[in-house]
């Protein structure tokens, strides 16, 4: 027997409808790619998104078509998402920091038929366009006055494109499981894989992210997603901010410390979100200039593990750190380190240590840790296991692969190794590929690296498994010295030793001038592993 | 094209699964019907709910079967909801304050096949049982030691019933639109009507209610639903508290001022919810004894309009009033009066006046006001209109009627008359049936009544429309004097006059000894209207 409640599918355009109707005047403040600040509102964003939807439909964009965006966080990019999804098409975000060949590969795999791009990326796209047969039109996210001469096929500036529609248009209606967004993960190995979000997953994710123990978004908040929209759905903020009626402050292309600080202040931002490197740059700027954060209350930090000194620095400035963990395949938010009664009585130092953990999943996400045999591991805060997740905002398979990405019993393998403590706080200790398996026990490469970079002479550190005749694998520490410094191997090992079990200590240290990185700035451990696999003489 | 996210239906038992797994030790503290306080946890509630599910299944309870509950808020009632819905059966809550004939009518209409009832209600049920042919078994929510001798068919105490199952059982899986709960509305006229909630509507409603601008529930909260579970889903709290990991404090049968206060303190409650009469009794107790509220932060007030003095009294005690509005047909929460930037700068007096409004809908609820012609009315804070709502937590039709309860364009008529101001704050000004339509303009009976009860001699007031030869209808004020006082008609009119337009002033005042009430304590205006329809001499 079915209930008798209204049929009201969870569609992303209902989010902007709600914002426009109940928070219509709320500000959307953006730094434009052209330079000046731009002020809009949810009512205006919705109206222009409707015009975009109408205009796209007139160009023949249909349900399921992919429309690519290569753009910074601005009001136009926000409008584009709602305009595209409002007719059942799919926003396909591209990370411009990828290698050009990867971008071309992704666009061709996605068969995206149109591209909305910022001025910044016109030269790159002109170079790529001949290799992109599916894209028939390039809409440049600017106005006629700023439109460059370009060889891009069907090129038109966004404002002129929009001007051809009057907004006398209605959103399409369709099943809430319809695809809404597409984002490719760029692993350190293999081809990129497309994660295909649905309207339902986007809306549920936005609701879950707005909860008090996640981002806690309210109409009184002013939210600045420094994390780009092309970085896994902008961590829900393009949906969760309007859903909650919070104002949006969009940083455009300027993500350096001084620019981020200026906009946090100008925009009276209360909540912001980005990866640790952005915040390290901001804090450097604050320390150098003595400037303050006068309105900021909470900062979400994720994308990679948050260094404890970042948590400490923000806490000292009266800003609460919301340490979050997730992945593109999770929409992306998976866990958040929020307080529970069991942990509320910790000392300030204990709180800081707790906040270094990635935390607990909100409703809609479940997690577990399992051994290589698939058996669930205990929640004791010390046992390592492969972290698996499930829920309505977690992917079940990649675009155009035609196969499941799940375990037989329906869980998604995150590729992370983690512990979970007795209160349910998850702590990522390593990547499955990077963890060192020494005599049946697991050693965290990340923990060793974090300790190593705490040494005053060390600029960057990588720990990789090298094959070992007795223990299968043993950790090898690879270091880059700070400019003008010399690294004493034993001094670094002595620095690490008090903090880890004796058998965790790397068997040797190698000092190098440079460590290889991926296009997105991550250490390329595969390369290091290949290079140093035989270091201890095992075959 | 569909997205590639996991299929994870929104089922109510996933809420208790989440709570048991991620907040397993969190307390569920109850005042038992037998007397003493009882301490449980989400892990235990889930385990016992599983056993109940298993036991019910063994008794032949199947998907879609209705299982009635007539019970106070306790851990057992909570377990019962999850146990019943966990096998796809439907909890059917009964309001014991209804007339016995109404209860029998409802149970027979619902064809509920089993009854879970508190000790309190055994005498009532013994009297009703012969008229309830569908109910084959009565489970009394107590243990063997407290089980009374009873003539009820198949009577068994809950603990013995539960003891026959070991909990080695799995929840059923089914479509999220499956019916989960049934609650009959008892209007002032006509037969009761059954609202049939789905798993999906319950879960979405719990998520929406947990949002910061609604109840704002977090794991650090301790939530006391004084509002009974039989009062429209307990305002989501049996779902939203575990979903958020908040502790639950259940008041059992004792809802008087001193008992509520004692449990607020003993349970270290941070958030509570009930109708105004409960809070008036609590404040009376606090004033009489000089006792304080040492942990309470927020109080949700709904069910009927919240008197401004209640808002003032809580505010003075440092407790934020969350003025909410809803109806059984809305799961029930429809709007909440929370702050927006546009209203944050109001003076304390302005804030109080704002908080007297019912406020704004969260995402998942939309609302509008329309005239009798169905045309939408402006949001100017003064124009009256019939309030209509829609969304996934709003009913589309009543149980076993086989017809839609919606307008042609899909909106649900609330039966309330309201204004909406420029910032989107809704204010219920009257019931559609009670509003006085005088010369084409609408006059609020509620506003006049609120003003009248502010007069020192007035105990209770009702304003009804009486037919009028010139204006169609005119307001007539009916008053009950306070004990030992005499009412001077002109003095009351003079008291009202400065606060309303001249043409709103009642044409006459009638003083009576008593005003008729419904079983749930509402003024029976139909009766008064019939009695006084011809008062002004019009036919």
Tab-separated table of C-alpha atoms in Angstrom, chain A residues 1-11 14-16 18 21-23 25-26 63-66 88 90 175-180 194-198 200-201 203-204 206-208 210-213 216-221 243-245 328-331 339-342 344 360-369 376 379 389-400 406 410-412 423-424, chain B residues 1-11 14-16 18 21-23 25-26 63-66 88 90 175-180 194-198 200-201 203-204 206-208 210-213 216-221 243-245 328-331 339-342 344 360-369 376 379 389-400 406 410-412 423-424:
chain	number	residue	atom	x	y	z
A	1	UNK	CA	0.000	0.000	0.000
A	2	UNK	CA	1.411	3.380	-0.999
A	3	UNK	CA	1.155	6.550	1.059
A	4	UNK	CA	-1.035	9.411	-0.102
A	5	UNK	CA	1.494	12.216	-0.109
A	6	UNK	CA	2.126	14.562	-3.024
A	7	UNK	CA	4.252	13.531	-5.947
A	8	UNK	CA	6.971	16.195	-5.902
A	9	UNK	CA	10.204	14.951	-7.479
A	10	UNK	CA	13.500	16.166	-6.023
A	11	UNK	CA	14.668	18.288	-8.962
A	14	UNK	CA	13.088	23.352	-7.311
A	15	UNK	CA	16.028	24.574	-5.232
A	16	UNK	CA	16.389	27.808	-7.179
A	18	UNK	CA	12.521	27.970	-3.514
A	21	UNK	CA	10.386	32.707	-4.023
A	22	UNK	CA	11.343	32.697	-0.349
A	23	UNK	CA	14.759	34.380	-0.427
A	25	UNK	CA	16.372	39.380	-2.701
A	26	UNK	CA	19.214	37.492	-1.054
A	63	UNK	CA	17.095	15.741	-22.009
A	64	UNK	CA	20.341	13.908	-21.278
A	65	UNK	CA	22.566	16.093	-23.477
A	66	UNK	CA	25.827	17.104	-21.858
A	88	UNK	CA	17.028	17.872	-18.114
A	90	UNK	CA	23.604	17.645	-17.773
A	175	UNK	CA	11.966	11.669	-13.068
A	176	UNK	CA	14.140	12.728	-10.152
A	177	UNK	CA	16.672	10.034	-11.045
A	178	UNK	CA	17.420	11.863	-14.295
A	179	UNK	CA	21.095	12.742	-14.735
A	180	UNK	CA	21.926	16.318	-13.690
A	194	UNK	CA	32.806	10.051	-15.121
A	195	UNK	CA	30.562	10.339	-12.083
A	196	UNK	CA	26.981	11.003	-13.154
A	197	UNK	CA	24.948	12.777	-10.472
A	198	UNK	CA	21.163	12.704	-10.543
A	200	UNK	CA	17.738	13.298	-6.587
A	201	UNK	CA	21.314	12.815	-5.406
A	203	UNK	CA	19.017	17.576	-3.803
A	204	UNK	CA	19.440	14.991	-1.031
A	206	UNK	CA	22.262	19.587	-0.515
A	207	UNK	CA	19.768	18.841	2.265
A	208	UNK	CA	22.256	16.648	4.134
A	210	UNK	CA	22.834	21.971	5.182
A	211	UNK	CA	22.239	20.063	8.450
A	212	UNK	CA	23.602	21.599	11.664
A	213	UNK	CA	26.298	18.942	12.105
A	216	UNK	CA	24.839	24.157	9.175
A	217	UNK	CA	23.578	26.646	6.593
A	218	UNK	CA	20.902	29.206	7.444
A	219	UNK	CA	19.347	32.248	5.788
A	220	UNK	CA	21.556	34.454	7.967
A	221	UNK	CA	24.699	32.903	6.478
A	243	UNK	CA	18.221	25.706	-0.491
A	244	UNK	CA	18.948	27.281	2.906
A	245	UNK	CA	18.449	30.844	1.725
A	328	UNK	CA	33.821	13.088	-6.353
A	329	UNK	CA	31.984	9.755	-6.227
A	330	UNK	CA	30.156	10.896	-3.058
A	331	UNK	CA	28.687	14.151	-4.450
A	339	UNK	CA	30.937	17.457	18.080
A	340	UNK	CA	29.129	14.684	19.923
A	341	UNK	CA	28.333	14.656	23.651
A	342	UNK	CA	30.967	11.954	24.103
A	344	UNK	CA	32.415	17.633	23.997
A	360	UNK	CA	31.187	11.162	11.066
A	361	UNK	CA	28.761	10.700	8.190
A	362	UNK	CA	25.452	12.563	8.125
A	363	UNK	CA	22.217	10.682	7.523
A	364	UNK	CA	22.228	9.443	3.875
A	365	UNK	CA	25.827	8.212	4.176
A	366	UNK	CA	26.922	4.965	5.777
A	367	UNK	CA	30.509	3.771	6.115
A	368	UNK	CA	32.535	0.764	7.292
A	369	UNK	CA	36.123	-0.424	7.308
A	376	UNK	CA	34.389	-5.701	8.829
A	379	UNK	CA	35.735	0.603	15.571
A	389	UNK	CA	30.608	3.798	1.793
A	390	UNK	CA	27.039	3.670	0.552
A	391	UNK	CA	23.979	5.863	0.270
A	392	UNK	CA	21.810	7.789	-2.200
A	393	UNK	CA	24.544	10.348	-2.878
A	394	UNK	CA	27.201	7.706	-3.651
A	395	UNK	CA	27.921	6.563	-7.191
A	396	UNK	CA	27.059	3.033	-8.251
A	397	UNK	CA	29.024	3.033	-11.512
A	398	UNK	CA	30.922	5.258	-13.930
A	399	UNK	CA	29.578	6.870	-17.078
A	400	UNK	CA	29.552	4.641	-20.164
A	406	UNK	CA	30.275	-1.589	-6.081
A	410	UNK	CA	26.574	-2.946	-2.547
A	411	UNK	CA	29.356	-0.852	-1.006
A	412	UNK	CA	31.635	1.595	-2.805
A	423	UNK	CA	32.482	7.199	18.979
A	424	UNK	CA	32.317	6.704	15.211
B	1	UNK	CA	19.210	9.525	-19.259
B	2	UNK	CA	19.311	8.509	-15.608
B	3	UNK	CA	22.100	9.327	-13.169
B	4	UNK	CA	24.369	6.597	-11.861
B	5	UNK	CA	23.922	7.076	-8.127
B	6	UNK	CA	23.036	4.337	-5.676
B	7	UNK	CA	19.509	3.140	-5.261
B	8	UNK	CA	18.878	3.795	-1.571
B	9	UNK	CA	15.188	4.316	-0.823
B	10	UNK	CA	14.233	6.800	1.891
B	11	UNK	CA	12.841	4.336	4.456
B	14	UNK	CA	17.232	3.721	7.802
B	15	UNK	CA	16.868	6.568	10.298
B	16	UNK	CA	17.104	4.281	13.324
B	18	UNK	CA	21.847	5.508	11.216
B	21	UNK	CA	25.306	2.890	14.106
B	22	UNK	CA	26.599	6.439	14.418
B	23	UNK	CA	24.974	7.573	17.664
B	25	UNK	CA	25.006	5.164	22.864
B	26	UNK	CA	22.988	8.370	22.706
B	63	UNK	CA	2.978	-4.900	4.260
B	64	UNK	CA	0.231	-2.284	4.393
B	65	UNK	CA	-1.479	-3.641	7.536
B	66	UNK	CA	-2.415	-0.968	10.051
B	88	UNK	CA	6.112	-2.173	5.810
B	90	UNK	CA	1.564	1.297	9.118
B	175	UNK	CA	9.403	1.236	-2.368
B	176	UNK	CA	9.936	4.472	-0.462
B	177	UNK	CA	6.409	5.589	-1.346
B	178	UNK	CA	5.025	2.734	0.762
B	179	UNK	CA	2.635	3.878	3.496
B	180	UNK	CA	4.301	4.284	6.902
B	194	UNK	CA	-7.067	9.775	7.487
B	195	UNK	CA	-3.728	11.212	6.372
B	196	UNK	CA	-1.478	8.434	5.083
B	197	UNK	CA	2.221	9.310	5.352
B	198	UNK	CA	4.811	7.470	3.272
B	200	UNK	CA	9.590	9.041	1.764
B	201	UNK	CA	7.489	11.857	3.202
B	203	UNK	CA	12.216	10.931	5.919
B	204	UNK	CA	12.166	14.120	3.818
B	206	UNK	CA	12.645	14.752	9.182
B	207	UNK	CA	15.515	16.103	7.076
B	208	UNK	CA	13.725	19.404	6.462
B	210	UNK	CA	16.409	19.230	11.217
B	211	UNK	CA	17.659	22.181	9.123
B	212	UNK	CA	19.141	25.166	10.989
B	213	UNK	CA	16.233	27.474	10.159
B	216	UNK	CA	18.168	23.006	13.924
B	217	UNK	CA	18.849	19.615	15.485
B	218	UNK	CA	22.403	18.427	16.182
B	219	UNK	CA	24.042	15.524	18.008
B	220	UNK	CA	24.706	17.870	20.935
B	221	UNK	CA	20.980	18.486	21.376
B	243	UNK	CA	18.392	11.331	12.202
B	244	UNK	CA	20.434	14.150	13.739
B	245	UNK	CA	21.845	12.018	16.539
B	328	UNK	CA	-1.648	16.908	10.142
B	329	UNK	CA	-1.883	16.974	6.346
B	330	UNK	CA	1.624	18.507	6.166
B	331	UNK	CA	3.473	15.824	8.200
B	339	UNK	CA	15.468	35.087	11.084
B	340	UNK	CA	16.405	36.480	7.668
B	341	UNK	CA	18.928	39.256	7.046
B	342	UNK	CA	16.053	41.562	6.146
B	344	UNK	CA	17.674	40.745	11.712
B	360	UNK	CA	8.560	30.856	6.233
B	361	UNK	CA	8.507	27.379	4.698
B	362	UNK	CA	11.686	25.305	4.516
B	363	UNK	CA	12.734	23.726	1.234
B	364	UNK	CA	10.190	20.983	0.364
B	365	UNK	CA	7.252	23.229	1.232
B	366	UNK	CA	5.811	25.909	-1.001
B	367	UNK	CA	2.900	28.186	-0.132
B	368	UNK	CA	0.702	30.883	-1.641
B	369	UNK	CA	-2.388	32.898	-0.745
B	376	UNK	CA	-2.848	34.683	-6.199
B	379	UNK	CA	2.780	39.441	-0.479
B	389	UNK	CA	0.543	24.581	0.171
B	390	UNK	CA	2.321	21.866	-1.777
B	391	UNK	CA	5.358	19.643	-1.537
B	392	UNK	CA	6.474	16.045	-0.952
B	393	UNK	CA	5.398	16.137	2.709
B	394	UNK	CA	1.883	17.393	1.931
B	395	UNK	CA	-1.063	15.032	1.520
B	396	UNK	CA	-2.700	14.599	-1.847
B	397	UNK	CA	-5.828	12.795	-0.648
B	398	UNK	CA	-7.377	11.086	2.359
B	399	UNK	CA	-7.349	7.382	3.163
B	400	UNK	CA	-10.038	5.329	1.418
B	406	UNK	CA	-5.975	19.108	-4.173
B	410	UNK	CA	-2.148	20.673	-7.460
B	411	UNK	CA	-2.285	22.775	-4.290
B	412	UNK	CA	-3.677	21.730	-0.923
B	423	UNK	CA	9.995	39.130	3.194
B	424	UNK	CA	7.882	35.996	2.867
